[in-house]
XYZ file of C-alpha atoms in Angstrom:
746
model
C 104.024 97.770 116.080
C 106.325 96.922 118.973
C 109.265 98.500 117.170
C 107.200 101.590 116.425
C 106.322 101.929 120.104
C 110.013 102.209 120.965
C 110.260 105.514 119.144
C 106.706 106.729 118.840
C 103.943 108.296 120.857
C 101.930 111.400 120.099
C 105.060 113.433 119.455
C 106.383 110.469 117.437
C 110.185 110.509 117.654
C 111.048 110.340 121.338
C 112.359 107.607 123.624
C 115.292 105.549 122.391
C 115.787 107.678 119.285
C 116.179 110.773 121.434
C 118.742 109.008 123.609
C 121.071 107.928 120.813
C 120.560 111.044 118.711
C 119.718 111.222 115.064
C 118.531 113.351 112.211
C 115.376 113.298 110.117
C 115.465 114.330 106.478
C 113.082 115.240 103.739
C 113.056 118.193 101.396
C 109.619 118.248 99.848
C 109.477 122.044 100.262
C 106.979 123.158 97.652
C 105.388 126.195 99.236
C 105.076 126.268 103.021
C 105.488 122.728 104.410
C 102.874 121.260 106.717
C 103.670 121.086 110.438
C 106.233 118.400 111.197
C 105.154 115.720 113.704
C 108.776 114.826 114.558
C 110.238 116.304 117.726
C 113.491 118.252 117.634
C 115.348 117.121 120.743
C 118.962 116.627 121.817
C 120.292 118.643 118.888
C 118.514 116.515 116.298
C 117.706 118.522 113.157
C 114.281 117.827 111.683
C 113.047 119.177 108.361
C 110.495 116.607 107.261
C 109.191 113.348 108.688
C 110.190 110.772 106.082
C 113.760 109.575 106.630
C 115.354 109.191 110.044
C 118.987 108.208 110.554
C 120.272 107.294 113.999
C 122.695 104.787 115.545
C 120.396 101.903 114.649
C 120.539 102.733 110.940
C 118.092 104.182 108.400
C 114.364 104.323 109.092
C 111.731 105.301 106.548
C 108.437 106.728 107.754
C 106.063 105.616 104.999
C 102.593 106.919 105.837
C 100.832 105.000 103.073
C 99.028 101.853 104.158
C 100.592 98.541 103.136
C 97.721 96.396 101.910
C 99.609 94.106 99.588
C 100.503 96.656 96.919
C 104.149 96.898 97.996
C 104.251 100.570 98.966
C 106.682 99.977 101.834
C 109.170 98.266 99.541
C 108.789 100.753 96.697
C 109.223 103.793 98.928
C 112.244 102.167 100.574
C 113.768 101.726 97.108
C 113.185 105.388 96.321
C 115.103 106.669 99.345
C 117.730 103.952 98.923
C 118.308 105.047 95.334
C 119.645 108.400 96.528
C 120.957 107.375 99.951
C 123.058 104.444 98.701
C 121.716 101.827 101.095
C 120.304 98.357 100.590
C 116.485 98.633 100.704
C 116.407 95.403 102.685
C 118.322 97.164 105.482
C 115.856 100.055 105.731
C 113.436 99.866 108.637
C 109.999 100.967 107.425
C 107.359 102.228 109.833
C 103.920 103.647 109.152
C 103.734 107.256 110.271
C 101.265 108.667 112.760
C 98.183 110.635 111.794
C 99.674 113.980 110.787
C 98.998 116.820 108.363
C 102.542 116.512 107.006
C 101.687 113.180 105.396
C 99.022 114.530 103.054
C 98.557 112.852 99.685
C 99.107 115.505 97.019
C 98.759 113.215 94.006
C 95.287 112.072 94.984
C 94.036 115.614 95.383
C 95.294 116.669 91.966
C 93.078 114.020 90.316
C 90.057 116.185 91.141
C 91.017 118.778 88.527
C 88.782 118.858 85.447
C 90.118 117.413 82.226
C 90.585 114.057 80.584
C 94.015 113.473 82.063
C 95.819 111.958 79.127
C 95.770 115.178 77.104
C 96.846 117.500 79.928
C 99.434 120.131 79.078
C 102.553 120.896 81.090
C 100.718 123.908 82.516
C 97.784 121.758 83.622
C 100.181 119.284 85.186
C 101.902 122.072 87.119
C 98.524 123.366 88.253
C 97.714 119.853 89.447
C 100.832 119.841 91.599
C 99.859 123.155 93.144
C 96.292 122.033 93.807
C 97.643 118.789 95.223
C 99.160 120.645 98.143
C 95.699 121.760 99.212
C 95.408 118.242 100.613
C 97.379 119.334 103.676
C 94.603 121.775 104.574
C 92.103 118.909 104.433
C 94.348 116.574 106.461
C 94.127 114.179 103.518
C 96.556 111.489 104.710
C 95.030 108.622 102.777
C 96.089 105.655 100.674
C 93.995 105.332 97.546
C 93.478 106.445 93.984
C 96.546 104.528 92.785
C 98.494 107.553 93.940
C 101.216 106.329 96.314
C 104.016 106.125 93.765
C 103.082 109.382 92.073
C 102.921 111.035 95.479
C 106.218 109.613 96.715
C 108.372 109.435 93.592
C 110.083 112.788 94.063
C 109.398 113.290 97.776
C 111.227 110.133 98.805
C 114.154 110.667 96.466
C 114.614 114.217 97.738
C 114.540 112.894 101.311
C 117.213 110.319 100.492
C 119.368 112.826 98.625
C 119.186 115.322 101.474
C 120.191 112.623 103.958
C 123.116 111.553 101.776
C 124.587 115.013 101.370
C 124.111 115.949 105.024
C 125.807 112.754 106.173
C 128.636 113.498 103.756
C 128.969 116.962 105.264
C 129.151 115.452 108.756
C 131.926 113.156 107.524
C 133.702 116.045 105.776
C 133.738 118.063 109.004
C 135.104 115.069 110.885
C 137.812 114.311 108.323
C 138.718 117.914 107.575
C 138.133 117.651 103.825
C 135.524 119.039 101.430
C 132.222 117.247 100.905
C 132.692 116.923 97.156
C 135.698 114.645 97.794
C 133.460 112.061 99.460
C 131.237 109.371 98.028
C 128.633 107.062 99.539
C 128.234 103.313 99.296
C 126.213 100.668 101.141
C 125.320 102.859 104.117
C 128.779 104.414 104.442
C 130.489 107.655 103.546
C 133.731 106.774 101.728
C 136.826 109.005 101.822
C 139.431 109.221 99.037
C 141.822 107.033 101.047
C 139.183 104.320 101.437
C 138.114 105.221 104.972
C 134.482 104.117 105.458
C 132.289 105.885 108.008
C 128.935 104.185 108.745
C 125.880 106.417 108.548
C 124.939 105.352 112.078
C 128.208 106.752 113.425
C 127.601 110.081 111.699
C 124.003 110.558 112.813
C 124.761 112.518 115.991
C 127.043 114.948 114.168
C 124.587 115.301 111.280
C 121.895 116.225 113.809
C 123.700 119.505 114.422
C 123.735 120.455 110.741
C 121.109 122.102 108.604
C 120.052 119.352 106.191
C 121.350 120.030 102.701
C 119.083 120.169 99.677
C 120.541 118.880 96.439
C 119.595 117.837 92.930
C 118.342 114.340 92.218
C 120.467 111.852 90.336
C 119.716 111.424 86.631
C 117.968 108.280 85.471
C 121.217 107.072 83.888
C 122.667 106.580 87.387
C 119.734 104.690 88.904
C 120.546 101.342 90.465
C 117.129 100.386 91.848
C 114.379 102.290 90.062
C 113.122 100.207 87.185
C 114.547 96.983 88.678
C 112.861 94.115 90.501
C 113.509 94.591 94.231
C 112.574 91.885 96.783
C 109.637 92.828 99.004
C 110.904 93.881 102.420
C 107.750 92.618 104.126
C 107.864 89.144 102.599
C 109.674 87.348 105.423
C 107.301 88.703 108.052
C 104.285 87.692 105.991
C 105.398 84.160 105.174
C 106.478 83.518 108.769
C 103.274 84.904 110.254
C 105.030 87.636 112.216
C 103.554 90.570 110.271
C 101.042 92.362 112.464
C 97.618 92.816 110.900
C 94.755 94.437 112.758
C 93.415 91.166 114.162
C 96.921 90.300 115.436
C 97.116 93.239 117.866
C 97.467 92.050 121.456
C 97.689 94.370 124.469
C 97.897 93.610 128.202
C 94.455 93.038 129.680
C 92.756 93.192 126.283
C 89.133 92.113 125.858
C 87.347 91.153 122.652
C 84.094 92.406 121.173
C 81.563 91.486 118.507
C 78.775 93.620 117.095
C 75.335 93.424 115.486
C 74.076 96.349 113.465
C 70.744 96.860 111.788
C 70.362 94.928 108.543
C 68.563 98.049 107.296
C 70.916 100.918 106.521
C 70.506 104.269 108.202
C 68.171 103.150 110.987
C 68.522 101.590 114.418
C 66.626 99.239 116.686
C 63.256 99.384 118.396
C 64.180 97.143 121.332
C 66.347 94.185 122.276
C 66.509 91.345 124.798
C 70.040 90.349 125.863
C 69.094 88.067 128.747
C 70.288 84.906 126.972
C 73.610 86.486 125.995
C 74.333 87.853 129.460
C 74.447 84.382 131.016
C 76.758 82.812 128.415
C 80.284 81.759 129.533
C 83.017 84.336 128.918
C 80.624 87.260 128.466
C 81.712 90.315 130.424
C 79.390 93.007 129.196
C 76.509 93.620 126.791
C 76.571 97.133 125.358
C 73.802 99.237 123.904
C 75.317 101.375 121.144
C 72.070 103.117 120.298
C 71.669 101.837 116.759
C 73.533 98.561 117.411
C 74.410 96.071 120.154
C 77.791 94.681 121.117
C 79.196 92.056 123.458
C 82.560 92.195 125.231
C 83.981 88.810 126.186
C 87.188 86.933 126.888
C 87.684 86.008 123.223
C 86.230 86.870 119.830
C 84.419 83.570 119.301
C 82.545 83.794 122.602
C 81.658 87.433 121.925
C 80.270 86.473 118.518
C 78.213 83.591 119.881
C 76.754 85.879 122.513
C 75.907 88.796 120.226
C 74.106 86.392 117.898
C 71.957 85.294 120.852
C 70.589 88.810 121.411
C 66.989 89.183 120.246
C 66.699 92.522 118.419
C 63.755 94.196 116.708
C 65.061 96.543 114.027
C 63.440 99.585 112.457
C 62.241 99.318 108.859
C 64.390 100.253 105.880
C 63.923 103.866 104.691
C 64.684 103.015 101.030
C 63.220 100.640 98.414
C 63.301 97.133 99.902
C 64.186 95.047 96.837
C 66.938 95.069 94.234
C 64.384 95.622 91.494
C 62.862 98.641 93.239
C 66.298 100.152 93.872
C 67.222 99.854 90.194
C 63.891 101.409 89.248
C 64.940 104.375 91.379
C 68.334 104.510 89.644
C 66.577 104.468 86.260
C 64.380 107.387 87.324
C 67.550 109.464 87.611
C 67.616 109.704 83.820
C 64.479 111.869 84.012
C 66.395 114.617 85.818
C 68.946 117.093 84.485
C 72.392 115.508 84.119
C 74.873 116.331 86.859
C 77.690 116.490 84.307
C 78.493 116.536 80.631
C 82.243 116.094 80.897
C 82.640 115.350 77.189
C 80.615 116.911 74.410
C 82.492 116.759 71.125
C 80.737 117.456 67.857
C 76.981 116.938 67.577
C 75.584 113.579 68.657
C 72.147 114.467 67.277
C 73.239 115.027 63.685
C 73.964 111.623 62.130
C 75.139 111.189 58.538
C 72.674 109.532 56.210
C 73.059 105.772 56.079
C 74.702 105.391 59.492
C 74.006 102.234 61.447
C 72.721 103.045 64.956
C 73.281 100.810 67.989
C 71.244 101.276 71.141
C 72.100 99.387 74.308
C 71.335 99.474 77.999
C 73.899 98.008 80.398
C 73.254 97.233 84.056
C 75.799 96.389 86.753
C 75.108 95.341 90.356
C 76.163 96.720 93.688
C 79.388 95.051 94.838
C 81.025 94.348 98.200
C 84.740 94.768 98.860
C 85.036 91.313 100.462
C 88.464 91.842 102.021
C 89.975 88.644 103.437
C 90.560 90.309 106.809
C 87.142 91.421 108.084
C 86.676 94.880 109.546
C 88.364 95.242 112.929
C 89.931 97.798 115.237
C 91.359 97.916 118.750
C 90.790 100.925 121.003
C 91.871 102.023 124.472
C 90.071 104.976 126.059
C 91.598 106.532 129.169
C 89.165 109.376 129.700
C 91.503 112.113 128.520
C 93.076 110.197 125.653
C 92.361 107.533 123.060
C 94.602 105.038 121.271
C 93.491 103.136 118.181
C 95.144 100.229 116.379
C 93.530 99.553 113.020
C 94.212 98.419 109.441
C 93.105 101.702 107.871
C 93.664 103.723 104.702
C 93.207 107.161 106.268
C 94.808 107.788 109.690
C 93.855 111.473 109.852
C 90.287 110.627 108.865
C 90.123 107.987 111.607
C 91.666 110.415 114.090
C 89.230 113.257 113.438
C 86.137 111.030 113.512
C 87.305 109.312 116.704
C 88.052 112.628 118.412
C 84.575 113.907 117.614
C 82.983 110.713 118.959
C 84.983 110.783 122.186
C 84.736 114.532 122.714
C 88.533 114.881 122.671
C 90.978 117.202 120.982
C 92.392 115.663 117.828
C 95.876 115.641 119.371
C 94.587 113.401 122.172
C 93.867 110.597 119.680
C 96.729 108.349 118.570
C 96.236 106.183 115.491
C 98.480 103.168 114.873
C 98.198 101.650 111.404
C 98.830 97.920 111.012
C 99.141 95.871 107.852
C 95.855 95.635 105.961
C 94.441 92.260 105.013
C 92.939 93.819 101.894
C 91.722 97.365 101.446
C 90.315 98.071 97.954
C 88.906 101.378 99.268
C 86.872 99.794 102.076
C 89.268 100.823 104.815
C 89.214 104.490 103.918
C 85.916 104.456 105.807
C 85.755 104.839 109.590
C 82.601 102.931 110.537
C 84.567 100.027 112.000
C 86.965 102.254 113.953
C 84.069 104.420 115.136
C 82.359 101.315 116.541
C 85.535 100.301 118.365
C 85.694 103.782 119.914
C 82.060 103.566 121.030
C 82.807 100.282 122.773
C 86.078 101.474 124.315
C 84.336 104.491 125.813
C 82.112 102.116 127.787
C 85.158 100.049 128.831
C 87.382 102.885 130.079
C 90.920 101.773 130.872
C 90.528 98.416 129.096
C 91.791 97.842 125.541
C 89.068 96.193 123.457
C 89.448 94.594 120.051
C 86.320 94.639 117.909
C 86.131 92.141 115.047
C 83.172 92.051 112.701
C 81.965 88.608 111.699
C 82.189 87.820 108.004
C 78.407 88.092 107.822
C 78.420 91.491 109.543
C 81.185 92.613 107.191
C 79.401 91.482 104.024
C 76.033 92.922 105.007
C 77.353 96.277 106.267
C 79.757 97.319 103.538
C 79.892 100.637 101.705
C 79.214 99.143 98.307
C 80.322 99.817 94.766
C 77.152 101.441 93.432
C 74.833 99.631 91.126
C 74.755 101.443 87.787
C 72.771 101.704 84.583
C 74.123 103.042 81.294
C 72.121 103.886 78.209
C 74.214 104.204 75.073
C 73.373 105.266 71.571
C 76.150 104.901 69.011
C 76.597 104.930 65.268
C 79.001 103.648 62.620
C 79.234 104.293 58.900
C 81.529 102.869 56.272
C 83.424 100.938 58.939
C 84.064 104.069 61.007
C 82.853 105.216 64.402
C 80.872 108.414 63.926
C 79.010 108.881 67.215
C 78.797 107.775 70.841
C 76.302 109.186 73.328
C 76.418 107.663 76.804
C 74.173 108.334 79.785
C 75.278 106.862 83.118
C 73.191 106.708 86.295
C 74.261 105.550 89.745
C 74.624 106.760 93.293
C 77.597 109.073 93.657
C 80.696 107.820 95.455
C 81.992 111.392 95.428
C 78.951 112.880 97.139
C 78.580 110.016 99.601
C 82.046 108.503 100.066
C 84.164 111.644 99.756
C 81.563 113.548 101.734
C 81.954 111.132 104.644
C 85.740 111.154 104.397
C 86.181 114.924 104.256
C 83.139 115.932 106.281
C 82.235 118.406 103.544
C 79.253 118.777 101.225
C 80.259 117.708 97.728
C 78.682 119.566 94.836
C 79.264 120.440 91.218
C 79.958 118.158 88.249
C 81.044 114.731 89.497
C 84.094 113.785 87.438
C 84.619 110.457 89.202
C 81.084 109.380 88.393
C 81.925 109.220 84.681
C 85.617 108.321 84.934
C 86.696 105.859 82.208
C 83.688 106.910 80.137
C 84.167 110.582 79.225
C 87.981 110.426 79.172
C 88.658 107.416 76.983
C 91.425 108.227 74.463
C 89.367 107.462 71.361
C 88.961 109.849 68.431
C 85.215 109.755 67.871
C 84.021 112.956 66.165
C 80.662 113.130 67.931
C 81.113 112.027 71.531
C 78.999 112.989 74.542
C 78.932 111.487 78.041
C 76.390 112.554 80.652
C 76.316 111.595 84.306
C 73.128 111.258 86.351
C 73.203 110.963 90.144
C 70.765 108.628 91.882
C 69.583 109.521 95.355
C 71.333 107.846 98.329
C 69.897 104.412 99.119
C 72.441 101.741 99.999
C 75.666 103.182 101.417
C 78.223 103.447 98.610
C 81.929 104.172 98.669
C 85.250 103.648 96.957
C 85.690 100.210 95.365
C 88.838 99.284 93.464
C 88.956 101.702 90.494
C 85.783 103.467 91.733
C 83.635 104.827 88.857
C 85.988 103.331 86.293
C 84.976 99.894 87.560
C 81.563 100.201 85.933
C 82.313 102.789 83.257
C 85.132 100.672 81.871
C 82.524 98.012 81.139
C 80.015 100.429 79.648
C 82.417 102.425 77.488
C 84.321 99.470 76.077
C 81.355 97.168 75.480
C 79.663 99.785 73.305
C 82.887 100.081 71.286
C 82.883 96.312 70.798
C 79.274 96.394 69.632
C 80.160 99.195 67.220
C 83.100 97.228 65.828
C 80.920 94.217 65.076
C 78.172 96.411 63.590
C 80.821 97.970 61.348
C 82.123 94.556 60.293
C 85.562 95.384 61.686
C 88.117 93.462 63.696
C 87.427 94.641 67.291
C 91.079 95.255 68.137
C 91.899 97.049 64.910
C 88.742 99.151 65.300
C 89.917 100.344 68.724
C 93.474 100.801 67.520
C 92.394 103.112 64.716
C 90.458 105.290 67.186
C 93.317 105.341 69.709
C 96.042 106.201 67.169
C 94.158 109.308 66.158
C 93.737 110.433 69.772
C 96.690 109.425 71.977
C 99.665 107.312 70.970
C 100.272 105.581 74.364
C 96.751 104.131 74.203
C 97.464 102.805 70.731
C 100.740 101.288 71.934
C 99.102 99.201 74.669
C 96.647 97.856 72.098
C 99.464 97.049 69.691
C 101.414 95.355 72.488
C 98.537 93.198 73.678
C 97.806 92.309 70.053
C 101.370 91.073 69.572
C 101.542 89.328 72.968
C 98.387 87.344 72.328
C 99.036 86.656 68.666
C 95.700 88.279 67.864
C 94.473 87.546 64.342
C 90.805 88.446 64.691
C 89.895 84.840 63.959
C 89.287 82.110 66.535
C 88.721 78.394 66.000
C 85.490 76.647 66.965
C 85.144 76.359 70.738
C 87.456 79.307 71.425
C 86.533 82.941 72.047
C 88.695 86.013 72.409
C 87.831 89.485 73.603
C 89.793 92.709 73.862
C 89.171 95.771 75.999
C 91.009 98.997 76.712
C 90.431 101.525 79.480
C 92.247 104.628 80.660
C 91.978 105.317 84.389
C 94.172 106.796 87.134
C 96.613 108.060 84.528
C 97.279 104.650 82.964
C 95.967 103.098 79.733
C 95.529 99.323 80.042
C 94.573 96.877 77.303
C 93.629 93.263 77.954
C 92.866 90.241 75.819
C 91.092 87.274 77.381
C 90.623 83.866 75.806
C 87.841 81.464 76.782
C 87.178 77.890 75.751
C 84.134 75.647 75.685
C 85.172 72.540 77.624
C 82.434 69.921 77.607
C 79.718 72.537 77.791
C 81.355 74.681 80.452
C 83.206 77.891 79.710
C 86.699 78.306 81.113
C 89.126 81.188 80.862
C 92.375 79.816 79.464
C 94.681 82.780 78.834
C 94.900 86.491 79.538
C 97.288 89.166 78.313
C 97.735 92.633 79.834
C 99.617 95.648 78.478
C 99.860 98.845 80.515
C 101.730 102.124 80.103
C 102.601 103.734 83.444
C 105.083 106.228 82.062
C 107.583 105.266 84.751
C 107.783 101.816 86.353
C 109.528 101.808 89.723
C 109.468 98.051 90.398
C 108.456 95.947 87.373
C 107.764 92.723 89.258
C 105.570 94.438 91.807
C 103.783 96.447 89.122
C 103.059 93.312 87.118
C 101.577 91.818 90.283
C 99.345 94.864 90.669
C 98.074 94.545 87.099
C 97.488 90.837 87.624
C 95.674 91.432 90.912
C 93.542 94.231 89.507
C 92.447 92.024 86.641
C 91.608 89.116 88.973
C 89.537 91.403 91.187
C 87.630 92.607 88.133
C 87.127 89.114 86.734
C 85.839 87.773 90.050
C 83.260 90.536 90.167
C 82.366 90.044 86.501
C 81.740 86.329 86.976
C 80.159 86.120 90.427
C 79.909 89.469 92.228
C 76.555 90.964 93.178
C 74.871 92.398 96.234
C 71.116 91.956 96.177
C 68.444 93.305 98.509
C 65.302 91.680 99.855
C 63.200 93.086 102.666
C 65.598 96.023 102.827
C 68.532 93.770 103.810
C 71.553 92.444 101.919
C 71.020 88.797 100.999
C 74.691 87.801 100.697
C 76.388 86.811 103.969
C 79.677 85.038 103.236
C 81.958 83.821 100.469
C 79.645 80.942 99.450
C 77.195 83.737 98.533
C 79.845 86.013 97.046
C 82.357 83.857 95.245
C 85.694 84.655 93.646
C 87.932 83.053 91.047
C 89.785 79.986 92.289
C 93.177 78.627 91.267
C 91.714 76.094 88.842
C 89.532 78.714 87.132
C 92.303 81.280 86.651
C 93.694 81.829 83.177
C 97.418 81.895 82.481
C 98.428 85.568 82.595
C 101.181 87.540 80.855
C 101.862 91.210 81.623
C 103.863 93.715 79.596
C 104.736 97.150 80.983
C 105.416 100.167 78.768
C 106.922 103.581 79.508
C 105.838 105.696 76.548
C 103.736 108.389 78.181
C 105.522 111.399 79.706
C 104.024 111.229 83.216
C 103.640 108.532 85.813
C 100.329 106.721 86.033
C 98.852 104.567 88.783
C 99.243 100.814 89.193
C 96.835 99.474 91.825
C 93.510 100.110 90.097
C 93.867 100.504 86.305
C 94.052 96.731 85.798
C 90.455 96.304 87.001
C 88.269 98.280 84.512
C 89.196 96.388 81.293
C 88.760 92.926 82.851
C 84.975 92.584 82.731
C 84.504 93.930 79.193
C 87.374 91.828 77.834
C 85.724 88.713 79.259
C 82.248 89.721 78.087
C 83.593 90.400 74.607
C 85.321 86.996 74.587
C 82.048 85.320 75.540
C 80.348 87.076 72.640
C 83.044 85.796 70.303
C 82.510 82.276 71.641
C 78.714 82.153 71.925
C 77.303 85.040 69.872
C 75.488 86.203 73.000
C 76.072 89.780 74.105
C 76.399 90.289 77.876
C 74.937 93.618 78.882
C 74.454 92.741 82.511
C 76.701 91.304 85.229
C 77.474 88.948 86.888
C 78.001 86.575 83.986
C 77.146 83.443 85.987
C 73.437 84.120 85.371
C 73.716 83.861 81.580
C 76.721 81.621 80.954
C 77.756 78.209 82.269
C 81.100 79.213 83.769
C 83.553 76.761 85.284
C 83.507 77.283 89.063
């Protein structure tokens, strides 16, 4: 953040950049562009806030949060592809909260339709609708959208910079621009003269940036190649600045206690013991919570734990069982959506075998390794925030409302994220830091939630129930009718994020259920919305995280009822619907050497899910080792249409699968007395090194459009493992986590 401070405040590009002169590029000019947050000073030409060239070199403003997914490196490669620079030499900074940084790809996902079968017209409509995000100030990182959002925007920015720098060189040399080439950060003349970009920046600032066509794929040097992560050195040396690393002059540290019962506050509290503890500077009443400001985080935490608080009672069912009874009652209401209704699910052919199954999945926490934290400095007429967040404009607007300030008076600085998974698109942790800072005017205060506070005050993946009725005849799938009930992440999570009431059919609620690329003649999926109880929000792959389990497990049960090989059964359905889905199944079949037969003591399961524009198939192998079940091998095949960085994309598929497997084996949030029972990682475990299977990943590029990478690896993980356990034990898992029914190696 120190480097960002040299060139950034509310107006962003001022200070040293204004002194040396430079030019900012970017030509994403579909329709009217959003207001540009970059200042135009000292003759510097500014079109768009993505690429800045000055005497220090090339800087990329990448306003997507880096939370381990490699967005900084991938976006640097995209501009470098057109600008002819080494990505390792590009300085990458996170942009400020600004309308110009809206996420168009994420917005376009809201359009109705299955996704995989969209026409060119529907795709174009999605691009148009995507630009509505600028009116909602939707500068967020999520939905596996960063590469789809930046793929053309960043290349256009790099191409514009290249041609404008060439024009500056042409004017200086007295020759035409088309006689010049670019190489390694230089403009090269026919006689071999090399002019560094940095030396041309001041001249280029006086030119109107030039728009030009993008290079064809045949000329790409970086896209599709493994590129070293530009943040790796900082991370392995401990110099990368995460939220908890922020240090400011005179900074104090805070800890917080919030009600264990969601949506209510406290009756009274006694802080007398905390007030006398060493290092304590102030005990704060936040209305529905208490906080302590001290000289370090540990002392603040010890003191806040010493406060005696009487909390108000929970306004929702106080046990897990009662909450799931409420979810089940949702089936008695009219469905919120019927996003797929092919054929007639009520008219079965004579002699069909019918399968009925109810699946139940728990609420889940995000469990990021870096707990929730934020640093805030309130001056009375302004507010600065430093936070690992996924939505700077969302943070900015919520903070401004809390502090009674104009939005422009709030500056948001985004650090590295020690895990996001959708948790840090929320603003509860930044809002709390603002509340504290307002009572500590003029003093920067860093608030860090304890692990226990983090685990017990999450916005959870909703618990869900699915009731399926399916039928097969003569080895064929003839009918699937799924009913899915859960709290709505769209109504609750998106409603909080956008500050708007969310209504209408909830597509996300049934994602990876209604839009699976399987040719089943009679196919209906209905979504039922449970009333708000526990706070729910976006969890890696969102609705697909539970629907992937529901929709694939019923297919596996159908395959076995039909007496068919489970992989071949899926492959037949996929071939008739969408070829890229069939290809990932064929690939994972060949990778794993799938034969449909496993020796004694070995089980194999397959699963396939389409989500966020990407079909992913996985095969998982398990083994009985002295009575305990261990995962031995896993194979993943995914078709993203276009792979920007294969190594990084393979890591995303691997990580998504691990996240899903950890939840499948151990993840659950349970309620007793209205409070979350889990407090820390011993209560909410994850896969360890010795329990991880060996993993192979294959990436395909058969589909015509780019899909997402960060989330699609999660939905197939749980069903693939559950199906493998069935192959091994003959016991069908219809409820997670698996640790309750199977003796898993831990």
